[in-house]
PDB file of C-alpha atoms in Angstrom:
ATOM      1  CA  THR A   1      13.983  -8.346  31.182  1.00 64.00           C
ATOM      2  CA  GLN A   2      10.674  -6.912  31.043  1.00 68.00           C
ATOM      3  CA  LEU A   3       7.612  -8.934  29.190  1.00 85.00           C
ATOM      4  CA  LEU A   4       5.839  -7.013  26.674  1.00 93.00           C
ATOM      5  CA  GLU A   5       2.406  -8.164  25.213  1.00 95.00           C
ATOM      6  CA  GLN A   6       1.322  -6.775  21.711  1.00 97.00           C
ATOM      7  CA  SER A   7      -2.098  -7.414  20.322  1.00 96.00           C
ATOM      8  CA  PRO A   8      -3.313  -8.258  18.089  1.00 97.00           C
ATOM      9  CA  GLN A   9      -0.548 -10.396  16.540  1.00 96.00           C
ATOM     10  CA  PHE A  10      -2.172  -9.758  13.003  1.00 97.00           C
ATOM     11  CA  LEU A  11      -4.296  -6.988  11.481  1.00 97.00           C
ATOM     12  CA  SER A  12      -5.430  -6.769   7.902  1.00 97.00           C
ATOM     13  CA  ILE A  13      -7.588  -3.646   6.589  1.00 96.00           C
ATOM     14  CA  GLN A  14      -8.687  -1.939   3.535  1.00 97.00           C
ATOM     15  CA  GLU A  15      -6.756   1.520   2.527  1.00 97.00           C
ATOM     16  CA  GLY A  16      -8.644   4.290   4.388  1.00 97.00           C
ATOM     17  CA  GLU A  17      -9.526   2.680   7.482  1.00 97.00           C
ATOM     18  CA  ASN A  18      -8.306   3.222  10.944  1.00 98.00           C
ATOM     19  CA  LEU A  19      -6.347   0.861  13.101  1.00 97.00           C
ATOM     20  CA  THR A  20      -4.955   0.524  16.646  1.00 98.00           C
ATOM     21  CA  VAL A  21      -2.528  -1.569  18.034  1.00 98.00           C
ATOM     22  CA  TYR A  22      -1.732  -2.274  21.879  1.00 98.00           C
ATOM     23  CA  CYS A  23       1.436  -2.866  24.260  1.00 97.00           C
ATOM     24  CA  ASN A  24       1.248  -4.045  27.620  1.00 96.00           C
ATOM     25  CA  SER A  25       3.240  -4.946  30.334  1.00 92.00           C
ATOM     26  CA  SER A  26       2.842  -6.058  34.100  1.00 87.00           C
ATOM     27  CA  SER A  27       5.399  -3.741  35.178  1.00 90.00           C
ATOM     28  CA  VAL A  28       6.191   0.062  34.592  1.00 90.00           C
ATOM     29  CA  PHE A  29       8.016   1.152  31.513  1.00 87.00           C
ATOM     30  CA  SER A  30      10.982   3.371  32.357  1.00 85.00           C
ATOM     31  CA  SER A  31      10.354   4.600  28.832  1.00 89.00           C
ATOM     32  CA  LEU A  32       8.916   3.047  25.599  1.00 92.00           C
ATOM     33  CA  GLN A  33       9.727   3.188  21.969  1.00 94.00           C
ATOM     34  CA  TRP A  34       7.690   2.301  18.815  1.00 96.00           C
ATOM     35  CA  TYR A  35       9.287   0.865  15.785  1.00 96.00           C
ATOM     36  CA  ARG A  36       8.108  -0.345  12.041  1.00 97.00           C
ATOM     37  CA  GLN A  37       9.739  -3.085  10.614  1.00 97.00           C
ATOM     38  CA  GLU A  38       9.695  -3.856   6.814  1.00 95.00           C
ATOM     39  CA  PRO A  39      10.494  -7.277   5.533  1.00 91.00           C
ATOM     40  CA  GLY A  40      14.246  -7.957   5.144  1.00 90.00           C
ATOM     41  CA  GLU A  41      15.096  -4.494   7.093  1.00 94.00           C
ATOM     42  CA  GLY A  42      16.078  -3.740  10.380  1.00 95.00           C
ATOM     43  CA  PRO A  43      13.533  -1.733  12.575  1.00 96.00           C
ATOM     44  CA  VAL A  44      12.986   1.929  12.197  1.00 94.00           C
ATOM     45  CA  LEU A  45      12.359   4.189  15.373  1.00 93.00           C
ATOM     46  CA  LEU A  46       9.002   5.908  15.177  1.00 94.00           C
ATOM     47  CA  VAL A  47       8.621   7.307  18.917  1.00 93.00           C
ATOM     48  CA  THR A  48       9.677   7.276  22.039  1.00 91.00           C
ATOM     49  CA  VAL A  49       7.234   8.024  25.084  1.00 92.00           C
ATOM     50  CA  VAL A  50       8.624   8.755  28.614  1.00 90.00           C
ATOM     51  CA  THR A  51       5.855  10.393  30.559  1.00 91.00           C
ATOM     52  CA  GLY A  52       2.547   8.862  31.619  1.00 92.00           C
ATOM     53  CA  GLY A  53      -0.310  10.015  29.718  1.00 94.00           C
ATOM     54  CA  GLU A  54       1.958  11.503  26.925  1.00 94.00           C
ATOM     55  CA  VAL A  55       0.467  11.830  23.488  1.00 97.00           C
ATOM     56  CA  LYS A  56       2.703  11.742  20.401  1.00 95.00           C
ATOM     57  CA  LYS A  57       1.576  12.397  16.875  1.00 96.00           C
ATOM     58  CA  LEU A  58       3.663  11.737  13.820  1.00 93.00           C
ATOM     59  CA  LYS A  59       1.460  12.795  10.599  1.00 95.00           C
ATOM     60  CA  ARG A  60      -1.320   9.941  10.623  1.00 97.00           C
ATOM     61  CA  LEU A  61       0.077   8.168  13.666  1.00 97.00           C
ATOM     62  CA  THR A  62      -0.770   8.767  17.344  1.00 97.00           C
ATOM     63  CA  PHE A  63       0.945   7.411  20.239  1.00 97.00           C
ATOM     64  CA  GLN A  64      -0.442   7.349  23.818  1.00 97.00           C
ATOM     65  CA  PHE A  65       1.437   6.230  26.900  1.00 95.00           C
ATOM     66  CA  GLY A  66      -0.820   5.090  29.845  1.00 94.00           C
ATOM     67  CA  ASP A  67      -0.960   7.253  32.795  1.00 93.00           C
ATOM     68  CA  ALA A  68       0.537   4.347  34.976  1.00 93.00           C
ATOM     69  CA  ARG A  69       3.108   3.668  32.296  1.00 92.00           C
ATOM     70  CA  LYS A  70       2.200   0.024  31.896  1.00 94.00           C
ATOM     71  CA  ASP A  71       0.352   0.253  28.493  1.00 95.00           C
ATOM     72  CA  SER A  72       0.648   2.231  25.246  1.00 97.00           C
ATOM     73  CA  SER A  73      -1.274   2.322  21.828  1.00 97.00           C
ATOM     74  CA  LEU A  74      -0.560   3.176  18.377  1.00 98.00           C
ATOM     75  CA  HIS A  75      -3.475   4.520  16.167  1.00 98.00           C
ATOM     76  CA  ILE A  76      -3.207   4.923  12.561  1.00 97.00           C
ATOM     77  CA  THR A  77      -5.751   7.303  10.768  1.00 98.00           C
ATOM     78  CA  ALA A  78      -6.731   6.550   7.204  1.00 98.00           C
ATOM     79  CA  ALA A  79      -4.203   3.747   6.745  1.00 97.00           C
ATOM     80  CA  GLN A  80      -2.282   3.474   3.288  1.00 97.00           C
ATOM     81  CA  PRO A  81      -0.634   0.285   1.903  1.00 96.00           C
ATOM     82  CA  GLY A  82       2.818   2.179   2.682  1.00 95.00           C
ATOM     83  CA  ASP A  83       1.959   1.726   6.546  1.00 96.00           C
ATOM     84  CA  THR A  84       2.116  -2.045   5.837  1.00 97.00           C
ATOM     85  CA  GLY A  85       4.793  -3.487   8.254  1.00 96.00           C
ATOM     86  CA  LEU A  86       5.523  -5.164  11.837  1.00 97.00           C
ATOM     87  CA  TYR A  87       4.815  -2.789  14.458  1.00 98.00           C
ATOM     88  CA  LEU A  88       7.235  -3.410  17.512  1.00 97.00           C
ATOM     89  CA  CYS A  89       6.959  -1.803  20.798  1.00 96.00           C
ATOM     90  CA  ALA A  90      10.256  -1.900  22.989  1.00 94.00           C
ATOM     91  CA  SER A  91      10.696  -1.084  26.620  1.00 91.00           C
ATOM     92  CA  HIS A  92      14.077   0.820  27.210  1.00 85.00           C
ATOM     93  CA  ASP A  93      16.601   0.861  29.960  1.00 79.00           C
ATOM     94  CA  TYR A  94      19.960   0.433  28.873  1.00 80.00           C
ATOM     95  CA  LYS A  95      18.960  -1.819  26.175  1.00 86.00           C
ATOM     96  CA  LEU A  96      15.766  -2.724  24.446  1.00 90.00           C
ATOM     97  CA  SER A  97      13.405  -5.520  25.146  1.00 92.00           C
ATOM     98  CA  PHE A  98      10.864  -6.052  22.387  1.00 95.00           C
ATOM     99  CA  GLY A  99       7.285  -7.588  22.127  1.00 95.00           C
ATOM    100  CA  ALA A 100       6.661  -9.820  19.351  1.00 96.00           C
ATOM    101  CA  GLY A 101       4.799  -7.305  17.405  1.00 97.00           C
ATOM    102  CA  THR A 102       1.891  -6.663  15.294  1.00 98.00           C
ATOM    103  CA  THR A 103       1.959  -7.440  11.617  1.00 97.00           C
ATOM    104  CA  VAL A 104      -0.279  -4.885   9.856  1.00 97.00           C
ATOM    105  CA  THR A 105      -1.413  -5.304   6.397  1.00 97.00           C
ATOM    106  CA  VAL A 106      -3.107  -2.485   4.486  1.00 97.00           C
ATOM    107  CA  ARG A 107      -4.613  -3.581   1.082  1.00 96.00           C
ATOM    108  CA  ALA A 108      -5.250  -1.126  -1.683  1.00 95.00           C
TER     109      ALA A 108
ATOM    110  CA  ASP B   1      27.343   8.898   7.424  1.00 53.00           C
ATOM    111  CA  THR B   2      24.886   6.442   5.907  1.00 72.00           C
ATOM    112  CA  GLY B   3      23.833   4.507   9.160  1.00 92.00           C
ATOM    113  CA  VAL B   4      24.473   1.259  10.464  1.00 95.00           C
ATOM    114  CA  SER B   5      26.023  -1.227   7.911  1.00 97.00           C
ATOM    115  CA  GLN B   6      25.801  -5.102   8.120  1.00 98.00           C
ATOM    116  CA  ASN B   7      27.572  -7.438   5.767  1.00 97.00           C
ATOM    117  CA  PRO B   8      26.807  -9.703   4.287  1.00 98.00           C
ATOM    118  CA  ARG B   9      23.074  -9.437   4.029  1.00 97.00           C
ATOM    119  CA  HIS B  10      22.550 -13.031   3.408  1.00 97.00           C
ATOM    120  CA  LYS B  11      24.442 -15.995   4.413  1.00 98.00           C
ATOM    121  CA  ILE B  12      23.768 -19.666   3.438  1.00 98.00           C
ATOM    122  CA  THR B  13      26.168 -22.201   5.323  1.00 98.00           C
ATOM    123  CA  LYS B  14      26.411 -25.902   6.138  1.00 98.00           C
ATOM    124  CA  ARG B  15      25.680 -27.226   9.770  1.00 98.00           C
ATOM    125  CA  GLY B  16      28.940 -27.251  11.354  1.00 98.00           C
ATOM    126  CA  GLN B  17      30.562 -24.457   9.674  1.00 98.00           C
ATOM    127  CA  ASN B  18      31.740 -21.138  11.109  1.00 98.00           C
ATOM    128  CA  VAL B  19      30.414 -17.699  10.141  1.00 98.00           C
ATOM    129  CA  THR B  20      31.344 -14.412  11.098  1.00 98.00           C
ATOM    130  CA  PHE B  21      29.074 -11.028  10.357  1.00 98.00           C
ATOM    131  CA  ARG B  22      30.441  -7.788  10.632  1.00 98.00           C
ATOM    132  CA  CYS B  23      28.624  -4.267  11.956  1.00 98.00           C
ATOM    133  CA  ASP B  24      29.891  -0.882  11.032  1.00 97.00           C
ATOM    134  CA  PRO B  25      27.793   1.579  13.357  1.00 95.00           C
ATOM    135  CA  ILE B  26      27.243   5.311  13.255  1.00 92.00           C
ATOM    136  CA  SER B  27      30.743   6.650  13.784  1.00 89.00           C
ATOM    137  CA  GLU B  28      29.898   8.934  16.760  1.00 86.00           C
ATOM    138  CA  HIS B  29      27.715   6.250  18.457  1.00 88.00           C
ATOM    139  CA  ASN B  30      29.640   4.667  21.459  1.00 89.00           C
ATOM    140  CA  ARG B  31      27.058   1.837  22.003  1.00 92.00           C
ATOM    141  CA  LEU B  32      26.677  -1.091  19.784  1.00 95.00           C
ATOM    142  CA  TYR B  33      24.091  -4.062  20.224  1.00 95.00           C
ATOM    143  CA  TRP B  34      23.198  -7.357  18.706  1.00 97.00           C
ATOM    144  CA  TYR B  35      20.024  -8.967  18.390  1.00 97.00           C
ATOM    145  CA  ARG B  36      18.723 -11.943  16.980  1.00 97.00           C
ATOM    146  CA  GLN B  37      15.280 -12.048  15.195  1.00 97.00           C
ATOM    147  CA  THR B  38      13.154 -15.361  14.332  1.00 95.00           C
ATOM    148  CA  LEU B  39      10.145 -15.307  12.044  1.00 90.00           C
ATOM    149  CA  GLY B  40       7.134 -13.854  13.679  1.00 86.00           C
ATOM    150  CA  GLN B  41       9.127 -12.670  16.849  1.00 92.00           C
ATOM    151  CA  GLY B  42      10.587  -9.468  18.036  1.00 95.00           C
ATOM    152  CA  PRO B  43      14.518  -8.997  18.226  1.00 96.00           C
ATOM    153  CA  GLU B  44      15.947 -10.707  21.283  1.00 95.00           C
ATOM    154  CA  PHE B  45      19.159  -9.094  22.963  1.00 95.00           C
ATOM    155  CA  LEU B  46      22.131 -10.789  22.574  1.00 96.00           C
ATOM    156  CA  THR B  47      25.075  -8.494  23.653  1.00 96.00           C
ATOM    157  CA  TYR B  48      26.239  -5.101  23.898  1.00 94.00           C
ATOM    158  CA  PHE B  49      29.574  -3.140  23.714  1.00 94.00           C
ATOM    159  CA  GLN B  50      30.322   0.492  25.178  1.00 91.00           C
ATOM    160  CA  ASN B  51      33.241   1.447  23.015  1.00 91.00           C
ATOM    161  CA  GLU B  52      35.365  -1.816  23.030  1.00 91.00           C
ATOM    162  CA  ALA B  53      33.932  -3.245  26.190  1.00 93.00           C
ATOM    163  CA  GLN B  54      31.632  -5.997  26.050  1.00 92.00           C
ATOM    164  CA  LEU B  55      29.240  -5.097  29.011  1.00 92.00           C
ATOM    165  CA  GLU B  56      26.541  -7.831  28.897  1.00 92.00           C
ATOM    166  CA  LYS B  57      25.913 -11.064  27.225  1.00 92.00           C
ATOM    167  CA  SER B  58      22.659 -12.728  27.135  1.00 92.00           C
ATOM    168  CA  ARG B  59      22.023 -16.293  28.206  1.00 88.00           C
ATOM    169  CA  LEU B  60      21.040 -16.951  24.443  1.00 82.00           C
ATOM    170  CA  LEU B  61      24.660 -16.427  23.509  1.00 85.00           C
ATOM    171  CA  SER B  62      25.807 -19.896  24.188  1.00 88.00           C
ATOM    172  CA  ASP B  63      29.778 -20.590  24.150  1.00 92.00           C
ATOM    173  CA  ARG B  64      29.702 -21.018  20.264  1.00 96.00           C
ATOM    174  CA  PHE B  65      28.926 -17.475  20.111  1.00 96.00           C
ATOM    175  CA  SER B  66      31.655 -14.670  20.197  1.00 96.00           C
ATOM    176  CA  ALA B  67      31.378 -10.948  19.490  1.00 97.00           C
ATOM    177  CA  GLU B  68      34.085  -8.359  19.270  1.00 96.00           C
ATOM    178  CA  ARG B  69      34.581  -4.653  19.146  1.00 96.00           C
ATOM    179  CA  PRO B  70      38.294  -4.232  19.027  1.00 91.00           C
ATOM    180  CA  LYS B  71      38.801  -0.575  18.543  1.00 87.00           C
ATOM    181  CA  GLY B  72      35.438   0.606  19.674  1.00 86.00           C
ATOM    182  CA  SER B  73      34.152   0.940  15.954  1.00 91.00           C
ATOM    183  CA  PHE B  74      33.131  -2.021  13.961  1.00 96.00           C
ATOM    184  CA  SER B  75      32.122  -5.246  15.348  1.00 97.00           C
ATOM    185  CA  THR B  76      32.089  -9.020  14.396  1.00 98.00           C
ATOM    186  CA  LEU B  77      29.892 -11.791  15.609  1.00 98.00           C
ATOM    187  CA  GLU B  78      30.881 -15.211  15.238  1.00 98.00           C
ATOM    188  CA  ILE B  79      28.999 -18.371  15.202  1.00 97.00           C
ATOM    189  CA  GLN B  80      31.010 -21.604  15.552  1.00 97.00           C
ATOM    190  CA  ARG B  81      29.930 -25.125  14.556  1.00 97.00           C
ATOM    191  CA  THR B  82      26.536 -23.461  13.240  1.00 98.00           C
ATOM    192  CA  GLU B  83      23.241 -25.367  13.883  1.00 97.00           C
ATOM    193  CA  GLN B  84      19.863 -25.224  12.295  1.00 96.00           C
ATOM    194  CA  GLY B  85      18.501 -23.372  15.176  1.00 95.00           C
ATOM    195  CA  ASP B  86      20.816 -20.606  14.595  1.00 97.00           C
ATOM    196  CA  SER B  87      19.154 -19.814  11.204  1.00 97.00           C
ATOM    197  CA  ALA B  88      17.710 -16.189  11.938  1.00 97.00           C
ATOM    198  CA  MET B  89      18.074 -12.490  11.301  1.00 98.00           C
ATOM    199  CA  TYR B  90      21.252 -10.897  13.122  1.00 98.00           C
ATOM    200  CA  LEU B  91      20.682  -7.322  13.821  1.00 98.00           C
ATOM    201  CA  CYS B  92      23.031  -4.645  14.814  1.00 97.00           C
ATOM    202  CA  ALA B  93      22.206  -1.365  16.458  1.00 95.00           C
ATOM    203  CA  SER B  94      24.123   1.556  17.583  1.00 93.00           C
ATOM    204  CA  SER B  95      23.244   4.473  19.793  1.00 89.00           C
ATOM    205  CA  THR B  96      24.750   7.103  21.822  1.00 80.00           C
ATOM    206  CA  VAL B  97      24.314   7.002  25.873  1.00 70.00           C
ATOM    207  CA  GLY B  98      21.440   9.120  26.873  1.00 59.00           C
ATOM    208  CA  THR B  99      22.184  11.694  29.686  1.00 51.00           C
ATOM    209  CA  GLY B 100      19.506  12.782  32.140  1.00 47.00           C
ATOM    210  CA  ILE B 101      15.974  12.242  30.798  1.00 48.00           C
ATOM    211  CA  ARG B 102      17.023  11.973  27.080  1.00 54.00           C
ATOM    212  CA  VAL B 103      16.512   8.466  25.907  1.00 62.00           C
ATOM    213  CA  ASP B 104      19.147   6.854  23.590  1.00 65.00           C
ATOM    214  CA  GLY B 105      18.097   7.040  19.962  1.00 77.00           C
ATOM    215  CA  TYR B 106      18.758   3.568  18.356  1.00 89.00           C
ATOM    216  CA  THR B 107      19.564   3.025  14.837  1.00 92.00           C
ATOM    217  CA  PHE B 108      19.482  -0.483  13.453  1.00 95.00           C
ATOM    218  CA  GLY B 109      21.301  -1.921  10.348  1.00 96.00           C
ATOM    219  CA  SER B 110      19.348  -3.931   7.686  1.00 96.00           C
ATOM    220  CA  GLY B 111      20.628  -7.450   9.327  1.00 97.00           C
ATOM    221  CA  THR B 112      22.129 -10.433   8.141  1.00 98.00           C
ATOM    222  CA  ARG B 113      20.061 -13.335   7.286  1.00 97.00           C
ATOM    223  CA  LEU B 114      21.636 -16.429   8.232  1.00 98.00           C
ATOM    224  CA  THR B 115      20.246 -19.797   6.953  1.00 98.00           C
ATOM    225  CA  VAL B 116      22.000 -23.280   8.359  1.00 98.00           C
ATOM    226  CA  VAL B 117      21.420 -26.343   5.992  1.00 97.00           C
TER     227      VAL B 117
END
């Protein structure tokens, strides 16, 4: 099972600010997925990245996959209260192995 | 199809009792997964099925845990002789098997929150 480290553990920002969260592993990801989870609900898939150096955008969210496929980042521009949640990265082979997540709170 | 459905949403039980959870996956998904999540942590893999076959069980799944998917459709997760350490959110997910470079898309249910008192 691949071990994933996510940082920071907690992040609290004001509406309109930008934020970046990180996901790192000592070994290469075959592919990586980012999820957002709201309290009392299951994780919801945001994006899958497969190719080293890949950048994907989903509205105000930008996902980057490191060239060596050992790290990834999620950047949110002009955060809104609706972005509040637990952001999880997960490595994927035939099952998902999750990091501990970053809890993001966006204050109105 | 409305997604992955889990029942019950919440379960409070006394230590030592048995509990059973149900998961109804997306109908065309042939893989079904069970995960456990405790506060402040990401989900941890417990077991998964491809159709009706249980292909892997995590070491986290002690002998008190059993999962079934009898007809390759819905699945049940039973915990016998519950302990306080079993308190967690139990999540079910389903997916199709990716082919070639296509990566499986996972859909999670809303989970069953178990509290053992």
